[in-house]
mmCIF file of C-alpha atoms in Angstrom:
data_model
loop_
_atom_site.group_PDB
_atom_site.id
_atom_site.type_symbol
_atom_site.label_atom_id
_atom_site.label_comp_id
_atom_site.label_asym_id
_atom_site.label_seq_id
_atom_site.Cartn_x
_atom_site.Cartn_y
_atom_site.Cartn_z
ATOM 1 C CA UNK A 1465 0.876 12.140 11.337
ATOM 2 C CA UNK A 1466 -2.295 9.995 10.688
ATOM 3 C CA UNK A 1467 -2.440 7.573 7.164
ATOM 4 C CA UNK A 1468 -4.906 5.989 5.605
ATOM 5 C CA UNK A 1469 -3.153 2.811 3.629
ATOM 6 C CA UNK A 1470 -5.035 0.332 0.831
ATOM 7 C CA UNK A 1471 -4.180 -1.436 -1.783
ATOM 8 C CA UNK A 1472 -5.238 -3.931 -3.978
ATOM 9 C CA UNK A 1473 -8.491 -1.507 -5.181
ATOM 10 C CA UNK A 1474 -8.453 -4.073 -8.315
ATOM 11 C CA UNK A 1475 -10.937 -0.890 -10.152
ATOM 12 C CA UNK A 1476 -13.620 -0.746 -7.225
ATOM 13 C CA UNK A 1477 -14.713 2.378 -7.535
ATOM 14 C CA UNK A 1478 -11.687 10.600 4.660
ATOM 15 C CA UNK A 1479 -9.111 13.468 5.235
ATOM 16 C CA UNK A 1480 -5.630 12.201 6.658
ATOM 17 C CA UNK A 1481 -2.133 13.347 6.152
ATOM 18 C CA UNK A 1482 -0.795 10.960 3.488
ATOM 19 C CA UNK A 1483 -3.154 8.371 1.750
ATOM 20 C CA UNK A 1484 -0.899 4.977 0.926
ATOM 21 C CA UNK A 1485 -2.390 3.649 -2.527
ATOM 22 C CA UNK A 1486 0.247 0.191 -2.189
ATOM 23 C CA UNK A 1487 -0.757 -1.059 -5.667
ATOM 24 C CA UNK A 1488 -2.613 -2.618 -7.479
ATOM 25 C CA UNK A 1489 -5.413 0.493 -8.880
ATOM 26 C CA UNK A 1490 -7.008 -1.140 -11.896
ATOM 27 C CA UNK A 1491 -8.175 -5.024 -12.345
ATOM 28 C CA UNK A 1492 -6.264 -6.828 -15.329
ATOM 29 C CA UNK A 1493 -9.699 -9.783 -14.857
ATOM 30 C CA UNK A 1494 -11.696 -6.809 -15.656
ATOM 31 C CA UNK A 1495 -14.667 -6.731 -18.329
ATOM 32 C CA UNK A 1496 -13.726 -2.817 -18.536
ATOM 33 C CA UNK A 1497 -11.541 -1.568 -20.743
ATOM 34 C CA UNK A 1498 -7.770 -1.218 -19.943
ATOM 35 C CA UNK A 1499 -7.781 1.954 -20.595
ATOM 36 C CA UNK A 1500 -11.055 3.499 -19.477
ATOM 37 C CA UNK A 1501 -10.295 2.161 -15.474
ATOM 38 C CA UNK A 1502 -7.627 3.903 -17.024
ATOM 39 C CA UNK A 1503 -8.957 7.428 -16.971
ATOM 40 C CA UNK A 1504 -11.755 6.617 -14.061
ATOM 41 C CA UNK A 1505 -8.623 5.523 -11.756
ATOM 42 C CA UNK A 1506 -7.060 9.116 -12.697
ATOM 43 C CA UNK A 1507 -9.571 10.875 -11.682
ATOM 44 C CA UNK A 1508 -10.631 10.034 -8.993
ATOM 45 C CA UNK A 1509 -6.548 10.190 -7.697
ATOM 46 C CA UNK A 1510 -6.755 13.713 -9.174
ATOM 47 C CA UNK A 1511 -10.128 14.207 -6.640
ATOM 48 C CA UNK A 1512 -7.967 13.124 -4.207
ATOM 49 C CA UNK A 1513 -5.227 14.927 -4.386
ATOM 50 C CA UNK A 1514 -6.979 18.194 -4.174
ATOM 51 C CA UNK A 1515 -7.577 17.470 -1.061
ATOM 52 C CA UNK A 1516 -4.113 15.949 0.718
ATOM 53 C CA UNK A 1517 -0.944 14.214 0.155
ATOM 54 C CA UNK A 1518 -1.775 11.039 -2.058
ATOM 55 C CA UNK A 1519 1.480 8.262 -2.123
ATOM 56 C CA UNK A 1520 0.870 5.521 -5.312
ATOM 57 C CA UNK A 1521 3.104 2.360 -6.496
ATOM 58 C CA UNK A 1522 2.183 0.096 -9.154
ATOM 59 C CA UNK A 1523 1.674 -3.367 -8.980
ATOM 60 C CA UNK A 1524 1.761 -6.391 -11.598
ATOM 61 C CA UNK A 1525 -2.219 -5.282 -12.500
ATOM 62 C CA UNK A 1526 -1.286 -1.758 -12.942
ATOM 63 C CA UNK A 1527 1.204 -2.622 -15.237
ATOM 64 C CA UNK A 1528 0.394 -1.791 -19.450
ATOM 65 C CA UNK A 1529 3.732 -1.315 -21.521
ATOM 66 C CA UNK A 1530 7.111 -3.017 -21.456
ATOM 67 C CA UNK A 1531 10.687 -0.967 -21.468
ATOM 68 C CA UNK A 1532 12.940 -0.619 -23.867
ATOM 69 C CA UNK A 1533 14.377 -3.864 -22.018
ATOM 70 C CA UNK A 1534 10.953 -6.275 -22.808
ATOM 71 C CA UNK A 1535 10.255 -5.935 -19.302
ATOM 72 C CA UNK A 1536 6.860 -4.668 -18.290
ATOM 73 C CA UNK A 1537 6.494 -1.289 -16.181
ATOM 74 C CA UNK A 1538 3.377 1.149 -15.327
ATOM 75 C CA UNK A 1539 3.991 3.668 -18.098
ATOM 76 C CA UNK A 1540 0.034 5.314 -17.112
ATOM 77 C CA UNK A 1541 1.742 5.555 -13.011
ATOM 78 C CA UNK A 1542 4.033 7.418 -13.925
ATOM 79 C CA UNK A 1543 1.181 10.097 -15.326
ATOM 80 C CA UNK A 1544 -0.199 11.257 -11.974
ATOM 81 C CA UNK A 1545 3.237 12.807 -10.934
ATOM 82 C CA UNK A 1546 2.344 15.169 -12.399
ATOM 83 C CA UNK A 1547 -1.644 15.914 -10.119
ATOM 84 C CA UNK A 1548 1.131 16.226 -7.556
ATOM 85 C CA UNK A 1549 1.197 12.260 -6.653
ATOM 86 C CA UNK A 1550 5.115 10.997 -5.401
ATOM 87 C CA UNK A 1551 4.626 7.085 -7.811
ATOM 88 C CA UNK A 1552 7.065 4.925 -8.423
ATOM 89 C CA UNK A 1553 10.888 5.810 -7.868
ATOM 90 C CA UNK A 1554 9.754 9.301 -6.279
ATOM 91 C CA UNK A 1555 10.364 9.737 -2.308
ATOM 92 C CA UNK A 1556 8.234 12.343 -0.110
ATOM 93 C CA UNK A 1557 9.674 14.000 3.033
ATOM 94 C CA UNK A 1558 6.730 15.104 5.929
ATOM 95 C CA UNK A 1559 7.938 16.321 9.095
ATOM 96 C CA UNK A 1560 10.823 13.565 9.385
ATOM 97 C CA UNK A 1561 9.790 10.595 7.348
ATOM 98 C CA UNK A 1562 10.750 9.567 4.805
ATOM 99 C CA UNK A 1563 8.466 7.790 2.108
ATOM 100 C CA UNK A 1564 9.596 5.921 -0.800
ATOM 101 C CA UNK A 1565 7.252 4.909 -3.577
ATOM 102 C CA UNK A 1566 8.514 1.233 -5.163
ATOM 103 C CA UNK A 1567 7.860 -0.267 -8.333
ATOM 104 C CA UNK A 1568 6.599 -3.139 -9.529
ATOM 105 C CA UNK A 1569 9.403 -5.162 -10.556
ATOM 106 C CA UNK A 1570 9.463 -7.211 -13.502
ATOM 107 C CA UNK A 1571 12.406 -8.644 -14.267
ATOM 108 C CA UNK A 1572 16.317 -7.191 -13.605
ATOM 109 C CA UNK A 1573 16.838 -3.952 -14.453
ATOM 110 C CA UNK A 1574 13.741 -2.931 -13.116
ATOM 111 C CA UNK A 1575 15.053 -4.657 -9.462
ATOM 112 C CA UNK A 1576 18.104 -2.473 -10.082
ATOM 113 C CA UNK A 1577 16.286 0.373 -10.250
ATOM 114 C CA UNK A 1578 14.643 -0.254 -6.569
ATOM 115 C CA UNK A 1579 18.438 -1.417 -5.379
ATOM 116 C CA UNK A 1580 19.710 1.794 -6.435
ATOM 117 C CA UNK A 1581 16.738 4.047 -5.374
ATOM 118 C CA UNK A 1582 17.239 2.219 -1.283
ATOM 119 C CA UNK A 1583 20.554 2.626 -1.062
ATOM 120 C CA UNK A 1584 20.437 6.528 -2.375
ATOM 121 C CA UNK A 1585 17.974 6.743 0.132
ATOM 122 C CA UNK A 1586 19.138 6.115 2.878
ATOM 123 C CA UNK A 1587 21.959 8.357 2.901
ATOM 124 C CA UNK A 1588 19.500 10.471 3.164
ATOM 125 C CA UNK A 1589 17.176 8.965 5.875
ATOM 126 C CA UNK A 1590 15.667 10.788 8.660
ATOM 127 C CA UNK A 1591 14.049 9.800 12.069
ATOM 128 C CA UNK A 1592 11.200 7.649 9.948
ATOM 129 C CA UNK A 1593 11.903 5.607 6.760
ATOM 130 C CA UNK A 1594 8.699 3.581 5.001
ATOM 131 C CA UNK A 1595 8.541 2.081 1.464
ATOM 132 C CA UNK A 1596 5.731 1.356 -0.297
ATOM 133 C CA UNK A 1597 6.523 -1.577 -2.039
ATOM 134 C CA UNK A 1598 3.603 -3.719 -3.148
ATOM 135 C CA UNK A 1599 4.690 -7.298 -2.791
ATOM 136 C CA UNK A 1600 4.711 -8.424 1.552
ATOM 137 C CA UNK A 1601 7.577 -10.338 2.225
ATOM 138 C CA UNK A 1602 8.767 -13.378 1.026
ATOM 139 C CA UNK A 1603 7.555 -16.329 4.780
ATOM 140 C CA UNK A 1604 5.873 -13.497 6.134
ATOM 141 C CA UNK A 1605 2.457 -13.780 7.629
ATOM 142 C CA UNK A 1606 1.605 -10.753 5.409
ATOM 143 C CA UNK A 1607 2.321 -13.035 2.459
ATOM 144 C CA UNK A 1608 1.107 -16.207 3.679
ATOM 145 C CA UNK A 1609 -1.906 -17.771 0.380
ATOM 146 C CA UNK A 1610 -3.199 -20.788 2.505
ATOM 147 C CA UNK A 1611 -0.577 -22.898 1.626
ATOM 148 C CA UNK A 1612 2.564 -20.825 0.245
ATOM 149 C CA UNK A 1613 4.006 -18.097 1.005
ATOM 150 C CA UNK A 1614 3.355 -14.924 -2.339
ATOM 151 C CA UNK A 1615 5.623 -12.695 -0.404
ATOM 152 C CA UNK A 1616 8.762 -11.320 -2.925
ATOM 153 C CA UNK A 1617 12.361 -12.995 -1.008
ATOM 154 C CA UNK A 1618 14.872 -9.208 -2.861
ATOM 155 C CA UNK A 1619 12.454 -7.823 -0.342
ATOM 156 C CA UNK A 1620 13.306 -9.327 2.146
ATOM 157 C CA UNK A 1621 16.952 -8.531 1.672
ATOM 158 C CA UNK A 1622 16.475 -5.409 1.030
ATOM 159 C CA UNK A 1623 14.876 -4.679 4.305
ATOM 160 C CA UNK A 1624 18.032 -6.872 6.232
ATOM 161 C CA UNK A 1625 20.557 -4.635 4.109
ATOM 162 C CA UNK A 1626 18.695 -1.077 5.126
ATOM 163 C CA UNK A 1627 15.567 -2.190 8.437
ATOM 164 C CA UNK A 1628 13.266 0.940 7.290
ATOM 165 C CA UNK A 1629 11.253 1.594 10.422
ATOM 166 C CA UNK A 1630 8.382 0.336 8.120
ATOM 167 C CA UNK A 1631 7.435 -1.451 4.358
ATOM 168 C CA UNK A 1632 4.022 -0.774 3.021
ATOM 169 C CA UNK A 1633 2.293 -3.672 1.178
ATOM 170 C CA UNK A 1634 -0.750 -5.631 -0.577
ATOM 171 C CA UNK A 1635 -1.454 -7.771 -2.943
ATOM 172 C CA UNK A 1636 -1.479 -11.030 -0.943
ATOM 173 C CA UNK A 1637 -5.678 -10.433 -0.936
ATOM 174 C CA UNK A 1638 -6.421 -13.388 1.603
ATOM 175 C CA UNK A 1639 -3.228 -12.707 3.960
ATOM 176 C CA UNK A 1640 -5.312 -11.019 6.999
ATOM 177 C CA UNK A 1641 -8.263 -13.402 7.105
ATOM 178 C CA UNK A 1642 -6.600 -17.092 7.015
ATOM 179 C CA UNK A 1643 -5.377 -19.067 9.883
ATOM 180 C CA UNK A 1644 -1.604 -18.009 9.846
ATOM 181 C CA UNK A 1645 -1.496 -14.974 7.751
ATOM 182 C CA UNK A 1646 -2.048 -11.255 9.565
ATOM 183 C CA UNK A 1647 -2.149 -7.829 8.590
ATOM 184 C CA UNK A 1648 0.867 -6.709 9.921
ATOM 185 C CA UNK A 1649 4.736 -9.172 11.068
ATOM 186 C CA UNK A 1650 8.013 -7.890 12.163
ATOM 187 C CA UNK A 1651 11.332 -8.175 10.648
ATOM 188 C CA UNK A 1652 14.778 -6.868 13.031
ATOM 189 C CA UNK A 1653 12.995 -3.248 13.596
ATOM 190 C CA UNK A 1654 11.169 -3.475 10.130
ATOM 191 C CA UNK A 1655 7.029 -3.265 11.207
ATOM 192 C CA UNK A 1656 5.611 -4.993 7.725
ATOM 193 C CA UNK A 1657 1.617 -4.533 6.945
ATOM 194 C CA UNK A 1658 -1.075 -5.882 4.545
ATOM 195 C CA UNK A 1659 -4.637 -4.476 4.609
ATOM 196 C CA UNK A 1660 -5.759 -7.302 2.386
ATOM 197 C CA UNK A 1661 -9.082 -7.702 0.448
ATOM 198 C CA UNK A 1662 -12.336 -8.233 0.838
ATOM 199 C CA UNK A 1663 -15.122 -7.757 -1.375
ATOM 200 C CA UNK A 1664 -17.859 -4.746 -0.564
ATOM 201 C CA UNK A 1665 -17.085 -1.090 0.463
ATOM 202 C CA UNK A 1666 -15.723 0.129 1.564
ATOM 203 C CA UNK A 1667 -12.673 -1.488 1.169
ATOM 204 C CA UNK A 1668 -10.307 -2.616 4.254
ATOM 205 C CA UNK A 1669 -7.478 -0.821 4.602
ATOM 206 C CA UNK A 1670 -5.185 0.071 7.986
ATOM 207 C CA UNK A 1671 -4.744 3.837 9.862
ATOM 208 C CA UNK A 1672 -1.397 4.954 11.259
ATOM 209 C CA UNK A 1673 -0.961 7.508 12.841
ATOM 210 C CA UNK A 1674 2.010 7.397 13.119
ATOM 211 C CA UNK A 1675 3.658 9.790 15.841
ATOM 212 C CA UNK A 1676 1.160 8.302 18.327
ATOM 213 C CA UNK A 1677 2.910 4.950 17.484
ATOM 214 C CA UNK A 1678 -0.729 3.030 16.688
ATOM 215 C CA UNK A 1679 -1.921 0.735 13.954
ATOM 216 C CA UNK A 1680 -5.364 -0.364 13.193
ATOM 217 C CA UNK A 1681 -6.657 -2.780 11.238
ATOM 218 C CA UNK A 1682 -10.597 -1.782 10.053
ATOM 219 C CA UNK A 1683 -12.359 -4.994 7.755
ATOM 220 C CA UNK A 1684 -15.987 -5.630 7.943
ATOM 221 C CA UNK A 1685 -16.198 -7.432 10.067
ATOM 222 C CA UNK A 1686 -13.422 -6.882 12.584
ATOM 223 C CA UNK A 1687 -11.289 -4.533 13.465
ATOM 224 C CA UNK A 1688 -7.616 -4.361 15.326
ATOM 225 C CA UNK A 1689 -5.009 -2.964 16.753
ATOM 226 C CA UNK A 1690 -1.074 -2.720 17.391
ATOM 227 C CA UNK A 1691 0.835 -0.983 19.503
ATOM 228 C CA UNK A 1692 3.698 0.475 17.498
ATOM 229 C CA UNK A 1693 6.344 0.713 19.738
ATOM 230 C CA UNK A 1694 6.166 -2.581 22.023
ATOM 231 C CA UNK A 1695 7.316 -5.731 20.245
ATOM 232 C CA UNK A 1696 5.808 -8.017 17.851
ATOM 233 C CA UNK A 1697 2.769 -9.693 19.384
ATOM 234 C CA UNK A 1698 -0.311 -11.779 18.837
ATOM 235 C CA UNK A 1699 -2.747 -11.825 18.457
ATOM 236 C CA UNK A 1700 -3.468 -8.233 18.051
ATOM 237 C CA UNK A 1701 -5.907 -6.770 20.590
ATOM 238 C CA UNK A 1702 -9.344 -6.647 19.788
ATOM 239 C CA UNK A 1703 -10.582 -2.129 19.178
ATOM 240 C CA UNK A 1704 -11.938 -1.471 22.030
ATOM 241 C CA UNK A 1705 -12.098 1.715 22.723
ATOM 242 C CA UNK A 1706 -11.502 3.990 19.233
ATOM 243 C CA UNK A 1707 -10.358 7.645 19.194
ATOM 244 C CA UNK A 1708 -12.967 10.012 17.881
ATOM 245 C CA UNK A 1709 -11.186 10.637 14.442
ATOM 246 C CA UNK A 1710 -10.766 6.784 14.437
ATOM 247 C CA UNK A 1711 -15.140 6.246 14.808
ATOM 248 C CA UNK A 1712 -15.739 9.339 12.162
ATOM 249 C CA UNK A 1713 -14.032 6.929 8.774
ATOM 250 C CA UNK A 1714 -18.046 4.783 9.622
ATOM 251 C CA UNK A 1715 -19.647 8.041 8.833
ATOM 252 C CA UNK A 1716 -18.163 8.378 4.787
ATOM 253 C CA UNK A 1717 -20.347 8.061 2.546
ATOM 254 C CA UNK A 1718 -19.762 6.461 -1.428
ATOM 255 C CA UNK A 1719 -20.925 8.526 -4.071
ATOM 256 C CA UNK A 1720 -21.913 5.812 -5.940
ATOM 257 C CA UNK A 1721 -24.970 4.846 -3.006
ATOM 258 C CA UNK A 1722 -25.718 8.184 -2.560
ATOM 259 C CA UNK A 1723 -27.807 9.174 -5.937
ATOM 260 C CA UNK A 1724 -30.760 8.412 -6.031
ATOM 261 C CA UNK A 1725 -32.641 5.359 -7.301
ATOM 262 C CA UNK A 1726 -33.926 6.919 -10.170
ATOM 263 C CA UNK A 1727 -30.941 8.756 -11.206
ATOM 264 C CA UNK A 1728 -29.086 5.626 -10.928
ATOM 265 C CA UNK A 1729 -29.300 4.258 -14.361
#
């Protein structure tokens, strides 16, 4: 199984077994109205879900409502479930892999729902168990911001308790690009990933070849890979002999750049 992982698209507008969006599809700082962003993003998700399986978890930029208890939630992300997309609170099983999709939590009630969600999923975990959770774990290179860590301390405890195979996150944009930060880490038996964010297209992304046990990190100026079947090693290796299916990603056109200039404005 091959998974394409992106996060923190922040409203910046390939065929895989699964595409994972690890939160922050929207941008609360954008000049584009929040409701308009939701409409556009949902249209893109509808197109993508017609091509492959899709997972989407909420990030802190995706919160558009409060629940009756006053905690912030992402109502619109729950609505993409009608497109066949696995989203906050869902589980998706593909072969021998269980994916658990966690919402962004803003208070004790949603946090408790995540705790209950993970406990229930743990009772039926297959060979591989992968979590999608927007914030990376605290005190990990994947949550290092340059001066302090911006990770989730509760996530660290959940990982210690359940030891999932992998945790896919985002949230801390600069981690993979700065000293002492990284796009990958390992806590016990659990691999942790954060693709990061950089300007330009295509967005920085991670590709997991789960069956082969390989992870690739691809940014505008770098490409790295690690062996998931080996102990944690730093630094990651440079991609020197990429498989043909991976190099084909560079030929995917950006639709917004494919229009003739006379039509673009």
